[in-house]
Amino acid sequence: MKTHISAKHITRLMGGLIIVLLLNGCAGGSWFSYTGREAKPENRFVLKEGGPHSVIWHSPDLDLHYRYHLEGNQLTVEGRVVRQNRIKHFSRLKAWVSIHILDANGIILDTHRLWSQNGSDVYGFLRWDFKKSWQLPPDNRAVGFSFSGVAGGGGENGSQWDFWQTP
């Protein structure tokens, strides 16, 4: 009985894996996307026509203080990211916040980068403000948020805090 794997089998296996990855990419799919998934009920914010409407979104790591204006299918969001105590005193930050476009059932239709940062606040170089606009799909009814990041400081031996929230 053979117990070794031949180079021919490894080549076939690798070729099959590459084909699966290519087909997934060509189909517009992503294993790392939230599109098509349901947002948590506590992370669904119904959009009202007109505006500006002021909202504060709280999380243990970041708050979003923002205003939005919805005119037809055009959504404009502007505001500021506010660090909470868990990450407030770290001098380096690499983070991003995404906004998720939801339908009436809370299903994620699309995702956009709302804010991102990678730098040091030692000299006040971090940018906390954002302003973005998007054309929304016709069946859009709400938005949700997610974020991910790493805060650190103190040089080579400094501590680091990984933080995230899924939609």
PDB file of C-alpha atoms in Angstrom, residues 80-83 90-95 115-130:
ATOM      1  CA  ARG A  80     -15.942  62.553  14.002  1.00  0.00           C
ATOM      2  CA  VAL A  81     -14.464  59.397  15.542  1.00  0.00           C
ATOM      3  CA  VAL A  82     -14.036  59.660  19.321  1.00  0.00           C
ATOM      4  CA  ARG A  83     -11.706  57.222  21.088  1.00  0.00           C
ATOM      5  CA  PHE A  90      -2.212  54.778  23.114  1.00  0.00           C
ATOM      6  CA  SER A  91      -0.087  56.990  20.869  1.00  0.00           C
ATOM      7  CA  ARG A  92      -0.229  54.797  17.723  1.00  0.00           C
ATOM      8  CA  LEU A  93      -3.380  53.721  15.958  1.00  0.00           C
ATOM      9  CA  LYS A  94      -4.148  51.635  12.897  1.00  0.00           C
ATOM     10  CA  ALA A  95      -7.919  51.366  12.502  1.00  0.00           C
ATOM     11  CA  TRP A 115     -12.907  56.317   8.131  1.00  0.00           C
ATOM     12  CA  SER A 116      -9.399  54.914   8.407  1.00  0.00           C
ATOM     13  CA  GLN A 117      -6.204  55.870  10.160  1.00  0.00           C
ATOM     14  CA  ASN A 118      -2.656  54.602  10.425  1.00  0.00           C
ATOM     15  CA  GLY A 119      -0.257  56.759  12.339  1.00  0.00           C
ATOM     16  CA  SER A 120       0.880  58.389  15.530  1.00  0.00           C
ATOM     17  CA  ASP A 121      -0.857  60.988  17.657  1.00  0.00           C
ATOM     18  CA  VAL A 122       2.371  62.046  19.396  1.00  0.00           C
ATOM     19  CA  TYR A 123       2.376  65.299  17.426  1.00  0.00           C
ATOM     20  CA  GLY A 124      -1.359  65.426  16.768  1.00  0.00           C
ATOM     21  CA  PHE A 125      -1.143  63.863  13.293  1.00  0.00           C
ATOM     22  CA  LEU A 126      -4.194  61.605  13.533  1.00  0.00           C
ATOM     23  CA  ARG A 127      -7.250  62.716  11.590  1.00  0.00           C
ATOM     24  CA  TRP A 128     -10.540  62.055  13.376  1.00  0.00           C
ATOM     25  CA  ASP A 129     -13.047  63.688  11.000  1.00  0.00           C
ATOM     26  CA  PHE A 130     -14.798  62.106   8.030  1.00  0.00           C
TER      27      PHE A 130
END
